PDB file of C-alpha atoms in Angstrom:
ATOM      1  CA  MET T 676      49.782   7.839 100.886  1.00  0.00           C
ATOM      2  CA  TYR T 677      51.911   6.802 103.847  1.00  0.00           C
ATOM      3  CA  ILE T 678      54.668   4.502 102.572  1.00  0.00           C
ATOM      4  CA  VAL T 679      57.238   2.530 104.579  1.00  0.00           C
ATOM      5  CA  ILE T 680      60.342   1.334 102.719  1.00  0.00           C
ATOM      6  CA  ALA T 681      62.620  -1.313 104.270  1.00  0.00           C
ATOM      7  CA  GLY T 682      66.156  -0.987 102.919  1.00  0.00           C
ATOM      8  CA  GLY T 683      68.151   2.149 102.177  1.00  0.00           C
ATOM      9  CA  GLY T 684      70.224   0.946  99.227  1.00  0.00           C
ATOM     10  CA  LEU T 685      70.048   2.365  95.710  1.00  0.00           C
ATOM     11  CA  VAL T 686      66.589   0.920  95.088  1.00  0.00           C
ATOM     12  CA  GLY T 687      65.172   2.128  98.393  1.00  0.00           C
ATOM     13  CA  LYS T 688      66.745   5.544  97.903  1.00  0.00           C
ATOM     14  CA  GLY T 689      65.424   5.839  94.358  1.00  0.00           C
ATOM     15  CA  LEU T 690      61.915   4.874  95.399  1.00  0.00           C
ATOM     16  CA  ALA T 691      61.983   7.195  98.403  1.00  0.00           C
ATOM     17  CA  LYS T 692      63.193  10.206  96.422  1.00  0.00           C
ATOM     18  CA  THR T 693      60.607   9.760  93.678  1.00  0.00           C
ATOM     19  CA  LEU T 694      57.696   8.980  95.998  1.00  0.00           C
ATOM     20  CA  HIS T 695      58.586  11.873  98.315  1.00  0.00           C
ATOM     21  CA  SER T 696      58.740  14.214  95.316  1.00  0.00           C
ATOM     22  CA  ALA T 697      55.266  12.981  94.375  1.00  0.00           C
ATOM     23  CA  LYS T 698      54.052  14.289  97.765  1.00  0.00           C
ATOM     24  CA  HIS T 699      53.688  10.918  99.486  1.00  0.00           C
ATOM     25  CA  ASP T 700      54.666  10.536 103.135  1.00  0.00           C
ATOM     26  CA  VAL T 701      57.726   8.266 103.024  1.00  0.00           C
ATOM     27  CA  VAL T 702      59.639   6.580 105.843  1.00  0.00           C
ATOM     28  CA  ILE T 703      62.813   4.561 105.178  1.00  0.00           C
ATOM     29  CA  ILE T 704      64.170   1.961 107.602  1.00  0.00           C
ATOM     30  CA  ASP T 705      67.826   0.916 107.541  1.00  0.00           C
ATOM     31  CA  ASN T 706      70.240  -0.610 110.051  1.00  0.00           C
ATOM     32  CA  ASP T 707      73.027   1.840 109.265  1.00  0.00           C
ATOM     33  CA  ALA T 708      72.776   5.226 110.988  1.00  0.00           C
ATOM     34  CA  ASP T 709      75.096   6.875 108.425  1.00  0.00           C
ATOM     35  CA  VAL T 710      72.941   5.568 105.571  1.00  0.00           C
ATOM     36  CA  CYS T 711      69.852   6.983 107.275  1.00  0.00           C
ATOM     37  CA  LYS T 712      71.529  10.360 107.661  1.00  0.00           C
ATOM     38  CA  ASP T 713      72.470  10.449 103.969  1.00  0.00           C
ATOM     39  CA  LEU T 714      68.973   9.323 102.966  1.00  0.00           C
ATOM     40  CA  TYR T 715      67.331  12.105 104.956  1.00  0.00           C
ATOM     41  CA  THR T 716      69.658  14.701 103.431  1.00  0.00           C
ATOM     42  CA  SER T 717      69.284  13.485  99.848  1.00  0.00           C
ATOM     43  CA  THR T 718      65.601  12.493  99.733  1.00  0.00           C
ATOM     44  CA  GLY T 719      63.858  14.555 102.404  1.00  0.00           C
ATOM     45  CA  ALA T 720      62.111  11.404 103.598  1.00  0.00           C
ATOM     46  CA  VAL T 721      61.882  10.477 107.282  1.00  0.00           C
ATOM     47  CA  THR T 722      64.389   7.794 108.295  1.00  0.00           C
ATOM     48  CA  VAL T 723      64.367   5.267 111.130  1.00  0.00           C
ATOM     49  CA  THR T 724      67.544   3.459 112.182  1.00  0.00           C
ATOM     50  CA  GLY T 725      67.000  -0.186 113.070  1.00  0.00           C
ATOM     51  CA  SER T 726      65.955  -3.570 111.780  1.00  0.00           C
ATOM     52  CA  ALA T 727      62.880  -3.703 109.554  1.00  0.00           C
ATOM     53  CA  THR T 728      62.230  -7.180 110.956  1.00  0.00           C
ATOM     54  CA  ASP T 729      61.741  -5.775 114.473  1.00  0.00           C
ATOM     55  CA  ILE T 730      58.095  -4.965 115.179  1.00  0.00           C
ATOM     56  CA  ASN T 731      59.086  -2.203 117.605  1.00  0.00           C
ATOM     57  CA  VAL T 732      61.116  -0.480 114.887  1.00  0.00           C
ATOM     58  CA  LEU T 733      58.208  -0.836 112.460  1.00  0.00           C
ATOM     59  CA  GLU T 734      55.850   0.744 114.966  1.00  0.00           C
ATOM     60  CA  ASP T 735      58.314   3.625 115.403  1.00  0.00           C
ATOM     61  CA  ALA T 736      58.201   4.012 111.614  1.00  0.00           C
ATOM     62  CA  GLY T 737      54.399   4.309 111.704  1.00  0.00           C
ATOM     63  CA  ILE T 738      53.472   0.979 110.162  1.00  0.00           C
ATOM     64  CA  ASP T 739      50.075   1.080 111.880  1.00  0.00           C
ATOM     65  CA  LYS T 740      49.036   3.919 109.569  1.00  0.00           C
ATOM     66  CA  ALA T 741      50.902   2.752 106.450  1.00  0.00           C
ATOM     67  CA  ASP T 742      49.047   2.378 103.153  1.00  0.00           C
ATOM     68  CA  VAL T 743      51.977   0.663 101.422  1.00  0.00           C
ATOM     69  CA  CYS T 744      55.040  -1.248 102.643  1.00  0.00           C
ATOM     70  CA  ILE T 745      57.941  -2.071 100.302  1.00  0.00           C
ATOM     71  CA  GLY T 746      60.742  -4.488 101.198  1.00  0.00           C
ATOM     72  CA  VAL T 747      63.929  -3.931  99.178  1.00  0.00           C
ATOM     73  CA  MET T 748      66.563  -5.363 101.507  1.00  0.00           C
ATOM     74  CA  ASP T 749      69.337  -7.504 100.070  1.00  0.00           C
ATOM     75  CA  ASN T 750      68.076 -10.912 101.217  1.00  0.00           C
ATOM     76  CA  ASP T 751      64.764 -12.734 101.012  1.00  0.00           C
ATOM     77  CA  SER T 752      64.602 -13.829 104.631  1.00  0.00           C
ATOM     78  CA  ASP T 753      64.566 -10.204 105.803  1.00  0.00           C
ATOM     79  CA  ASN T 754      62.103  -9.119 103.100  1.00  0.00           C
ATOM     80  CA  LEU T 755      59.836 -12.049 104.010  1.00  0.00           C
ATOM     81  CA  SER T 756      59.912 -11.234 107.716  1.00  0.00           C
ATOM     82  CA  PHE T 757      59.183  -7.578 106.993  1.00  0.00           C
ATOM     83  CA  ALA T 758      56.288  -8.489 104.687  1.00  0.00           C
ATOM     84  CA  LEU T 759      54.770 -10.886 107.232  1.00  0.00           C
ATOM     85  CA  LEU T 760      54.851  -8.214 109.928  1.00  0.00           C
ATOM     86  CA  ALA T 761      53.292  -5.721 107.502  1.00  0.00           C
ATOM     87  CA  ASN T 762      50.526  -8.235 106.738  1.00  0.00           C
ATOM     88  CA  PHE T 763      50.013  -8.799 110.450  1.00  0.00           C
ATOM     89  CA  LYS T 764      49.575  -5.036 110.815  1.00  0.00           C
ATOM     90  CA  LYS T 765      46.973  -5.197 108.002  1.00  0.00           C
ATOM     91  CA  VAL T 766      48.837  -2.882 105.632  1.00  0.00           C
ATOM     92  CA  LYS T 767      46.730  -2.570 102.469  1.00  0.00           C
ATOM     93  CA  GLN T 768      49.541  -3.199  99.974  1.00  0.00           C
ATOM     94  CA  VAL T 769      52.796  -5.053 100.640  1.00  0.00           C
ATOM     95  CA  GLN T 770      55.500  -5.292  97.957  1.00  0.00           C
ATOM     96  CA  VAL T 771      58.836  -7.098  98.071  1.00  0.00           C
ATOM     97  CA  GLN T 772      61.941  -7.515  95.973  1.00  0.00           C
ATOM     98  CA  MET T 773      62.591 -11.255  95.551  1.00  0.00           C
ATOM     99  CA  ILE T 774      66.240 -12.249  95.196  1.00  0.00           C
ATOM    100  CA  ASP T 775      65.960 -16.061  95.049  1.00  0.00           C
ATOM    101  CA  PRO T 776      63.092 -17.577  92.968  1.00  0.00           C
ATOM    102  CA  LYS T 777      62.894 -20.450  95.480  1.00  0.00           C
ATOM    103  CA  TYR T 778      61.168 -18.019  97.836  1.00  0.00           C
ATOM    104  CA  GLU T 779      58.284 -17.317  95.466  1.00  0.00           C
ATOM    105  CA  ASP T 780      55.993 -20.064  96.794  1.00  0.00           C
ATOM    106  CA  VAL T 781      56.858 -19.063 100.348  1.00  0.00           C
ATOM    107  CA  TYR T 782      55.904 -15.451  99.678  1.00  0.00           C
ATOM    108  CA  LYS T 783      52.653 -16.472  98.015  1.00  0.00           C
ATOM    109  CA  SER T 784      51.745 -18.951 100.757  1.00  0.00           C
ATOM    110  CA  MET T 785      51.975 -16.069 103.210  1.00  0.00           C
ATOM    111  CA  GLY T 786      49.611 -13.937 101.114  1.00  0.00           C
ATOM    112  CA  ILE T 787      52.273 -11.725  99.550  1.00  0.00           C
ATOM    113  CA  GLU T 788      51.333 -11.190  95.901  1.00  0.00           C
ATOM    114  CA  HIS T 789      53.231  -8.037  94.876  1.00  0.00           C
ATOM    115  CA  ILE T 790      56.638  -9.541  94.076  1.00  0.00           C
ATOM    116  CA  ALA T 791      59.398  -8.008  91.952  1.00  0.00           C
ATOM    117  CA  ARG T 792      61.118 -11.101  90.560  1.00  0.00           C
ATOM    118  CA  ALA T 793      64.849 -10.886  89.851  1.00  0.00           C
ATOM    119  CA  THR T 794      64.620 -13.282  86.875  1.00  0.00           C
ATOM    120  CA  GLU T 795      61.831 -11.254  85.253  1.00  0.00           C
ATOM    121  CA  LEU T 796      63.787  -8.082  85.895  1.00  0.00           C
ATOM    122  CA  LEU T 797      66.779  -9.590  84.099  1.00  0.00           C
ATOM    123  CA  ILE T 798      64.620 -10.393  81.062  1.00  0.00           C
ATOM    124  CA  ASP T 799      63.170  -6.886  81.209  1.00  0.00           C
ATOM    125  CA  GLN T 800      66.691  -5.457  81.381  1.00  0.00           C
ATOM    126  CA  ILE T 801      67.586  -7.283  78.160  1.00  0.00           C
ATOM    127  CA  ILE T 802      64.451  -5.978  76.428  1.00  0.00           C
ATOM    128  CA  VAL T 803      65.218  -2.439  77.567  1.00  0.00           C
ATOM    129  CA  SER T 804      68.799  -2.836  76.292  1.00  0.00           C
ATOM    130  CA  ILE T 805      67.496  -3.887  72.869  1.00  0.00           C
ATOM    131  CA  GLU T 806      64.841  -1.178  72.593  1.00  0.00           C
ATOM    132  CA  SER T 807      66.842   1.579  74.303  1.00  0.00           C
ATOM    133  CA  PRO T 808      70.558   0.658  74.331  1.00  0.00           C
ATOM    134  CA  GLU T 809      71.392   3.919  76.095  1.00  0.00           C
ATOM    135  CA  LEU T 810      69.449   2.673  79.162  1.00  0.00           C
ATOM    136  CA  ARG T 811      70.400  -0.044  81.639  1.00  0.00           C
ATOM    137  CA  LYS T 812      67.519  -1.043  83.902  1.00  0.00           C
ATOM    138  CA  LEU T 813      68.312  -2.090  87.475  1.00  0.00           C
ATOM    139  CA  ILE T 814      64.882  -2.684  88.982  1.00  0.00           C
ATOM    140  CA  GLY T 815      61.250  -1.639  88.729  1.00  0.00           C
ATOM    141  CA  PHE T 816      58.245  -1.264  91.004  1.00  0.00           C
ATOM    142  CA  GLY T 817      54.955  -0.651  89.279  1.00  0.00           C
ATOM    143  CA  GLU T 818      55.466   2.196  86.808  1.00  0.00           C
ATOM    144  CA  LEU T 819      58.727   3.331  88.417  1.00  0.00           C
ATOM    145  CA  GLU T 820      62.100   2.067  87.210  1.00  0.00           C
ATOM    146  CA  LEU T 821      65.663   2.674  88.317  1.00  0.00           C
ATOM    147  CA  CYS T 822      68.032   2.852  85.347  1.00  0.00           C
ATOM    148  CA  ILE T 823      71.615   3.814  84.565  1.00  0.00           C
ATOM    149  CA  ILE T 824      72.267   6.337  81.804  1.00  0.00           C
ATOM    150  CA  ASN T 825      75.833   6.921  80.584  1.00  0.00           C
ATOM    151  CA  VAL T 826      76.759  10.550  79.882  1.00  0.00           C
ATOM    152  CA  PRO T 827      78.824  11.067  76.698  1.00  0.00           C
ATOM    153  CA  GLU T 828      81.642  13.605  76.926  1.00  0.00           C
ATOM    154  CA  ASP T 829      79.897  15.825  74.358  1.00  0.00           C
ATOM    155  CA  SER T 830      76.434  15.521  75.911  1.00  0.00           C
ATOM    156  CA  VAL T 831      74.254  18.621  76.234  1.00  0.00           C
ATOM    157  CA  ILE T 832      74.132  18.021  80.004  1.00  0.00           C
ATOM    158  CA  SER T 833      77.902  17.672  80.457  1.00  0.00           C
ATOM    159  CA  ASP T 834      79.216  20.229  83.008  1.00  0.00           C
ATOM    160  CA  LEU T 835      75.690  21.141  84.158  1.00  0.00           C
ATOM    161  CA  SER T 836      74.633  21.005  87.804  1.00  0.00           C
ATOM    162  CA  VAL T 837      71.833  18.651  88.817  1.00  0.00           C
ATOM    163  CA  LEU T 838      69.549  21.696  89.121  1.00  0.00           C
ATOM    164  CA  GLU T 839      70.508  22.879  85.615  1.00  0.00           C
ATOM    165  CA  PHE T 840      69.972  19.344  84.291  1.00  0.00           C
ATOM    166  CA  LYS T 841      66.399  19.382  85.584  1.00  0.00           C
ATOM    167  CA  ASP T 842      65.852  22.737  83.849  1.00  0.00           C
ATOM    168  CA  THR T 843      67.174  21.432  80.513  1.00  0.00           C
ATOM    169  CA  LYS T 844      64.574  21.670  77.745  1.00  0.00           C
ATOM    170  CA  GLY T 845      62.728  18.396  77.271  1.00  0.00           C
ATOM    171  CA  ILE T 846      63.862  16.744  80.519  1.00  0.00           C
ATOM    172  CA  PRO T 847      60.758  15.430  82.379  1.00  0.00           C
ATOM    173  CA  GLN T 848      60.280  16.983  85.802  1.00  0.00           C
ATOM    174  CA  ASP T 849      59.355  13.829  87.712  1.00  0.00           C
ATOM    175  CA  LEU T 850      62.786  12.208  87.362  1.00  0.00           C
ATOM    176  CA  ASN T 851      65.226  11.911  90.247  1.00  0.00           C
ATOM    177  CA  ILE T 852      68.980  11.345  90.074  1.00  0.00           C
ATOM    178  CA  THR T 853      69.553   9.060  93.045  1.00  0.00           C
ATOM    179  CA  CYS T 854      73.283   8.502  92.587  1.00  0.00           C
ATOM    180  CA  ILE T 855      76.150   9.414  90.233  1.00  0.00           C
ATOM    181  CA  TYR T 856      79.115   7.190  89.394  1.00  0.00           C
ATOM    182  CA  ASP T 857      81.992   9.600  88.773  1.00  0.00           C
ATOM    183  CA  GLY T 858      83.752   8.488  85.594  1.00  0.00           C
ATOM    184  CA  ASP T 859      87.039  10.110  86.675  1.00  0.00           C
ATOM    185  CA  THR T 860      87.348   9.142  90.348  1.00  0.00           C
ATOM    186  CA  LYS T 861      85.360   5.860  90.061  1.00  0.00           C
ATOM    187  CA  ASN T 862      83.416   6.844  93.179  1.00  0.00           C
ATOM    188  CA  LEU T 863      79.671   6.839  93.843  1.00  0.00           C
ATOM    189  CA  ILE T 864      78.269  10.249  94.743  1.00  0.00           C
ATOM    190  CA  LEU T 865      75.004  11.084  96.477  1.00  0.00           C
ATOM    191  CA  PRO T 866      74.187  14.255  94.513  1.00  0.00           C
ATOM    192  CA  ASN T 867      72.625  17.521  95.591  1.00  0.00           C
ATOM    193  CA  LYS T 868      71.309  20.312  93.377  1.00  0.00           C
ATOM    194  CA  ASP T 869      74.815  21.789  92.971  1.00  0.00           C
ATOM    195  CA  THR T 870      76.579  18.551  91.998  1.00  0.00           C
ATOM    196  CA  ILE T 871      78.176  18.855  88.534  1.00  0.00           C
ATOM    197  CA  ILE T 872      77.428  16.169  85.938  1.00  0.00           C
ATOM    198  CA  LYS T 873      80.435  15.389  83.749  1.00  0.00           C
ATOM    199  CA  GLY T 874      81.046  13.452  80.581  1.00  0.00           C
ATOM    200  CA  LYS T 875      81.768   9.748  81.303  1.00  0.00           C
ATOM    201  CA  ASP T 876      79.613   9.867  84.448  1.00  0.00           C
ATOM    202  CA  ARG T 877      76.859   7.292  84.957  1.00  0.00           C
ATOM    203  CA  LEU T 878      73.547   8.587  86.270  1.00  0.00           C
ATOM    204  CA  PHE T 879      71.291   6.386  88.395  1.00  0.00           C
ATOM    205  CA  ILE T 880      67.857   7.824  87.586  1.00  0.00           C
ATOM    206  CA  CYS T 881      64.410   6.854  88.859  1.00  0.00           C
ATOM    207  CA  GLY T 882      61.234   7.526  86.859  1.00  0.00           C
ATOM    208  CA  THR T 883      58.775   5.995  84.400  1.00  0.00           C
ATOM    209  CA  ARG T 884      60.192   4.122  81.407  1.00  0.00           C
ATOM    210  CA  LYS T 885      58.686   6.638  78.984  1.00  0.00           C
ATOM    211  CA  ASN T 886      60.405   9.540  80.727  1.00  0.00           C
ATOM    212  CA  LEU T 887      63.665   7.624  81.168  1.00  0.00           C
ATOM    213  CA  LYS T 888      63.795   6.810  77.445  1.00  0.00           C
ATOM    214  CA  LYS T 889      63.104  10.452  76.570  1.00  0.00           C
ATOM    215  CA  THR T 890      65.837  11.607  78.956  1.00  0.00           C
ATOM    216  CA  ALA T 891      68.360   9.104  77.602  1.00  0.00           C
ATOM    217  CA  GLN T 892      67.675  10.313  74.058  1.00  0.00           C
ATOM    218  CA  ILE T 893      68.311  13.926  75.077  1.00  0.00           C
ATOM    219  CA  ILE T 894      71.504  13.028  76.959  1.00  0.00           C
ATOM    220  CA  ASN T 895      72.855  10.984  74.043  1.00  0.00           C
ATOM    221  CA  LYS T 896      71.843  13.097  71.035  1.00  0.00           C
TER     222      LYS T 896
END
């Protein structure tokens, strides 16, 4: 499928990396040229610099042939504008991340039904924390979720590269590490295959809940 993602933050990056790995054609739109450069390097997806609320930018991103559009910008007014333009372009499926519940009726009145609600995500996060305390869910779209997994100092993956982590026995192959919070330097890292995972790091991983839970169990055993 041809998928246009508006917003190049952690959620947009996680979605793009996973969807691109699943052989979808993915285009990410973000206002920041440096963000777009990093996204292209780390995900392999096509990037377009500009506003996702500008119809000319959307046309440059190929919205006329898009099967799915996903708005994950950090405010509802931008996500709403993006979704309305996607509907105008007759995109088959339009999904948005809703920040403020007051926008729900507005979204629905404009024919936007695929809404990731922040309040529901919070409840889901609590449930995930109870069932799998080693996981912290950030957001989900359909079957995909973006979660944080803490790496214990004595973990089997400690001191492995990202590539070696993916080759670790039992680790599902359709997971993607979108970002690493370095436990020593307190910095966020956009990893590549040679990036070393250390104890006390926090991994931002995108995948299905089943595979995330399995991965967390391996990391924490």
